[in-house]
PDB file of C-alpha atoms in Angstrom:
ATOM      1  CA  UNK A   1     -27.273  76.588 176.144  1.00 39.00           C
ATOM      2  CA  UNK A   2     -29.660  78.117 173.632  1.00 44.00           C
ATOM      3  CA  UNK A   3     -31.391  75.536 171.460  1.00 56.00           C
ATOM      4  CA  UNK A   4     -31.471  76.318 167.742  1.00 60.00           C
ATOM      5  CA  UNK A   5     -34.467  75.152 165.713  1.00 64.00           C
ATOM      6  CA  UNK A   6     -35.315  74.852 162.045  1.00 66.00           C
ATOM      7  CA  UNK A   7     -38.879  75.456 160.891  1.00 63.00           C
ATOM      8  CA  UNK A   8     -40.396  74.345 157.594  1.00 57.00           C
ATOM      9  CA  UNK A   9     -41.629  77.661 156.121  1.00 57.00           C
ATOM     10  CA  UNK A  10     -43.733  75.952 153.455  1.00 59.00           C
ATOM     11  CA  UNK A  11     -45.697  73.886 155.928  1.00 59.00           C
ATOM     12  CA  UNK A  12     -48.993  74.934 157.423  1.00 63.00           C
ATOM     13  CA  UNK A  13     -48.063  73.594 160.857  1.00 67.00           C
ATOM     14  CA  UNK A  14     -45.571  74.909 163.358  1.00 73.00           C
ATOM     15  CA  UNK A  15     -43.010  72.093 163.495  1.00 76.00           C
ATOM     16  CA  UNK A  16     -39.608  72.901 164.961  1.00 80.00           C
ATOM     17  CA  UNK A  17     -36.634  70.589 164.468  1.00 83.00           C
ATOM     18  CA  UNK A  18     -33.673  70.980 166.800  1.00 85.00           C
ATOM     19  CA  UNK A  19     -30.289  71.543 165.173  1.00 85.00           C
ATOM     20  CA  UNK A  20     -28.980  68.474 167.013  1.00 87.00           C
ATOM     21  CA  UNK A  21     -31.561  66.349 165.210  1.00 89.00           C
ATOM     22  CA  UNK A  22     -30.470  67.671 161.805  1.00 90.00           C
ATOM     23  CA  UNK A  23     -26.839  67.047 162.737  1.00 90.00           C
ATOM     24  CA  UNK A  24     -27.531  63.481 163.873  1.00 91.00           C
ATOM     25  CA  UNK A  25     -29.452  62.658 160.680  1.00 93.00           C
ATOM     26  CA  UNK A  26     -26.530  63.952 158.591  1.00 93.00           C
ATOM     27  CA  UNK A  27     -23.958  61.985 160.599  1.00 92.00           C
ATOM     28  CA  UNK A  28     -25.977  58.777 160.445  1.00 93.00           C
ATOM     29  CA  UNK A  29     -26.456  59.103 156.674  1.00 95.00           C
ATOM     30  CA  UNK A  30     -22.722  59.685 156.196  1.00 94.00           C
ATOM     31  CA  UNK A  31     -21.646  56.680 158.253  1.00 93.00           C
ATOM     32  CA  UNK A  32     -23.921  54.402 156.230  1.00 94.00           C
ATOM     33  CA  UNK A  33     -21.851  55.107 153.104  1.00 96.00           C
ATOM     34  CA  UNK A  34     -19.415  52.272 152.415  1.00 94.00           C
ATOM     35  CA  UNK A  35     -15.869  53.508 153.025  1.00 94.00           C
ATOM     36  CA  UNK A  36     -16.674  56.111 155.682  1.00 93.00           C
ATOM     37  CA  UNK A  37     -14.978  55.264 158.958  1.00 85.00           C
ATOM     38  CA  UNK A  38     -16.854  57.908 160.938  1.00 75.00           C
ATOM     39  CA  UNK A  39     -18.382  61.346 160.641  1.00 62.00           C
ATOM     40  CA  UNK A  40     -17.611  62.776 164.051  1.00 55.00           C
ATOM     41  CA  UNK A  41     -14.694  62.974 166.438  1.00 45.00           C
ATOM     42  CA  UNK A  42     -14.609  59.761 168.406  1.00 43.00           C
ATOM     43  CA  UNK A  43     -11.125  58.329 168.095  1.00 44.00           C
ATOM     44  CA  UNK A  44      -8.151  58.767 170.382  1.00 44.00           C
ATOM     45  CA  UNK A  45      -6.118  60.233 167.515  1.00 45.00           C
ATOM     46  CA  UNK A  46      -8.449  63.251 167.447  1.00 48.00           C
ATOM     47  CA  UNK A  47      -8.194  64.140 171.149  1.00 47.00           C
ATOM     48  CA  UNK A  48      -5.234  66.445 170.412  1.00 49.00           C
ATOM     49  CA  UNK A  49      -7.350  68.266 167.855  1.00 48.00           C
ATOM     50  CA  UNK A  50     -10.088  68.763 170.430  1.00 45.00           C
ATOM     51  CA  UNK A  51      -7.668  70.071 173.039  1.00 47.00           C
ATOM     52  CA  UNK A  52      -5.987  72.414 170.565  1.00 44.00           C
ATOM     53  CA  UNK A  53      -9.320  73.924 169.549  1.00 45.00           C
ATOM     54  CA  UNK A  54      -9.335  72.632 165.974  1.00 45.00           C
ATOM     55  CA  UNK A  55     -12.798  71.677 164.769  1.00 43.00           C
ATOM     56  CA  UNK A  56     -12.012  68.330 163.192  1.00 46.00           C
ATOM     57  CA  UNK A  57     -15.027  66.074 162.947  1.00 53.00           C
ATOM     58  CA  UNK A  58     -17.749  68.648 163.380  1.00 76.00           C
ATOM     59  CA  UNK A  59     -21.034  68.732 161.555  1.00 83.00           C
ATOM     60  CA  UNK A  60     -22.604  72.161 161.153  1.00 85.00           C
ATOM     61  CA  UNK A  61     -25.907  73.238 159.688  1.00 85.00           C
ATOM     62  CA  UNK A  62     -26.420  76.681 158.190  1.00 81.00           C
ATOM     63  CA  UNK A  63     -29.950  77.751 157.354  1.00 73.00           C
ATOM     64  CA  UNK A  64     -32.237  80.616 156.626  1.00 69.00           C
ATOM     65  CA  UNK A  65     -35.950  80.591 155.853  1.00 65.00           C
ATOM     66  CA  UNK A  66     -35.483  79.351 152.278  1.00 71.00           C
ATOM     67  CA  UNK A  67     -32.432  77.112 152.093  1.00 80.00           C
ATOM     68  CA  UNK A  68     -30.035  75.090 154.207  1.00 86.00           C
ATOM     69  CA  UNK A  69     -26.454  73.901 153.889  1.00 92.00           C
ATOM     70  CA  UNK A  70     -24.529  71.268 155.804  1.00 93.00           C
ATOM     71  CA  UNK A  71     -20.801  71.024 156.517  1.00 94.00           C
ATOM     72  CA  UNK A  72     -19.765  67.525 157.549  1.00 94.00           C
ATOM     73  CA  UNK A  73     -16.346  66.083 158.303  1.00 92.00           C
ATOM     74  CA  UNK A  74     -15.519  62.444 157.688  1.00 92.00           C
ATOM     75  CA  UNK A  75     -12.691  59.957 158.022  1.00 92.00           C
ATOM     76  CA  UNK A  76     -12.337  57.564 155.078  1.00 93.00           C
ATOM     77  CA  UNK A  77     -11.132  53.979 155.156  1.00 93.00           C
ATOM     78  CA  UNK A  78      -7.689  53.465 153.644  1.00 93.00           C
ATOM     79  CA  UNK A  79      -7.714  52.186 150.067  1.00 94.00           C
ATOM     80  CA  UNK A  80     -11.083  53.700 149.138  1.00 94.00           C
ATOM     81  CA  UNK A  81     -11.578  56.401 146.482  1.00 96.00           C
ATOM     82  CA  UNK A  82     -11.926  59.600 148.514  1.00 96.00           C
ATOM     83  CA  UNK A  83     -13.676  61.615 145.786  1.00 96.00           C
ATOM     84  CA  UNK A  84     -16.290  58.914 145.124  1.00 97.00           C
ATOM     85  CA  UNK A  85     -16.985  58.486 148.837  1.00 96.00           C
ATOM     86  CA  UNK A  86     -17.341  62.245 149.356  1.00 96.00           C
ATOM     87  CA  UNK A  87     -19.839  62.431 146.483  1.00 97.00           C
ATOM     88  CA  UNK A  88     -21.804  59.487 147.914  1.00 98.00           C
ATOM     89  CA  UNK A  89     -21.853  61.203 151.314  1.00 96.00           C
ATOM     90  CA  UNK A  90     -23.195  64.388 149.714  1.00 97.00           C
ATOM     91  CA  UNK A  91     -26.009  62.452 148.031  1.00 97.00           C
ATOM     92  CA  UNK A  92     -26.846  60.388 151.134  1.00 97.00           C
ATOM     93  CA  UNK A  93     -26.920  63.357 153.510  1.00 96.00           C
ATOM     94  CA  UNK A  94     -28.994  65.510 151.148  1.00 96.00           C
ATOM     95  CA  UNK A  95     -31.498  62.716 150.481  1.00 97.00           C
ATOM     96  CA  UNK A  96     -31.868  61.777 154.158  1.00 96.00           C
ATOM     97  CA  UNK A  97     -32.340  65.343 155.350  1.00 93.00           C
ATOM     98  CA  UNK A  98     -34.809  66.273 152.627  1.00 92.00           C
ATOM     99  CA  UNK A  99     -36.831  63.070 153.149  1.00 94.00           C
ATOM    100  CA  UNK A 100     -36.895  63.299 156.927  1.00 93.00           C
ATOM    101  CA  UNK A 101     -37.266  67.056 157.459  1.00 87.00           C
ATOM    102  CA  UNK A 102     -38.617  68.617 154.234  1.00 84.00           C
ATOM    103  CA  UNK A 103     -35.813  71.201 154.425  1.00 86.00           C
ATOM    104  CA  UNK A 104     -34.414  72.389 151.090  1.00 89.00           C
ATOM    105  CA  UNK A 105     -30.752  71.356 151.279  1.00 92.00           C
ATOM    106  CA  UNK A 106     -28.826  73.435 148.750  1.00 94.00           C
ATOM    107  CA  UNK A 107     -25.317  72.237 149.631  1.00 95.00           C
ATOM    108  CA  UNK A 108     -23.556  69.446 151.478  1.00 96.00           C
ATOM    109  CA  UNK A 109     -19.900  70.325 151.979  1.00 95.00           C
ATOM    110  CA  UNK A 110     -17.814  67.255 152.811  1.00 95.00           C
ATOM    111  CA  UNK A 111     -14.462  67.730 154.530  1.00 94.00           C
ATOM    112  CA  UNK A 112     -12.216  64.648 154.565  1.00 93.00           C
ATOM    113  CA  UNK A 113     -10.100  64.999 157.697  1.00 89.00           C
ATOM    114  CA  UNK A 114      -8.305  61.706 157.648  1.00 89.00           C
ATOM    115  CA  UNK A 115      -7.758  58.203 156.410  1.00 91.00           C
ATOM    116  CA  UNK A 116      -8.078  55.275 158.762  1.00 89.00           C
ATOM    117  CA  UNK A 117      -6.617  51.804 158.351  1.00 86.00           C
ATOM    118  CA  UNK A 118      -9.033  49.258 159.724  1.00 73.00           C
ATOM    119  CA  UNK A 119      -7.420  47.101 162.396  1.00 71.00           C
ATOM    120  CA  UNK A 120      -7.589  43.315 162.034  1.00 68.00           C
ATOM    121  CA  UNK A 121     -10.910  42.042 163.375  1.00 65.00           C
ATOM    122  CA  UNK A 122     -12.349  45.555 163.666  1.00 59.00           C
ATOM    123  CA  UNK A 123     -15.834  46.234 162.331  1.00 61.00           C
ATOM    124  CA  UNK A 124     -17.193  49.629 161.414  1.00 52.00           C
TER     125      UNK A 124
END
């Protein structure tokens, strides 16, 4: 597998950040937003999507030398305002990535792929 890296073009050093690191930062920032159940495929309900080839739950990073964009899929807790949560996820992901990597994030595209009812006694 070929590893994809992102380099800070404004910096004077040669620092490479693996795409997996960018993806993990984005996912972690998204799951810290109240009302987000998860930001990646990890539930039994999504196994059919994986087997059918649908890309539910993926986080993708698109970048060139000047700007970067992130596509992230989330599942929202039932009863929460989906639009407000998506906007909070956009802000959290952008802030985390810019603070931790110095990349210029121009867009965070949030895809809400489901609503999850929390089971009794379950913690997120």
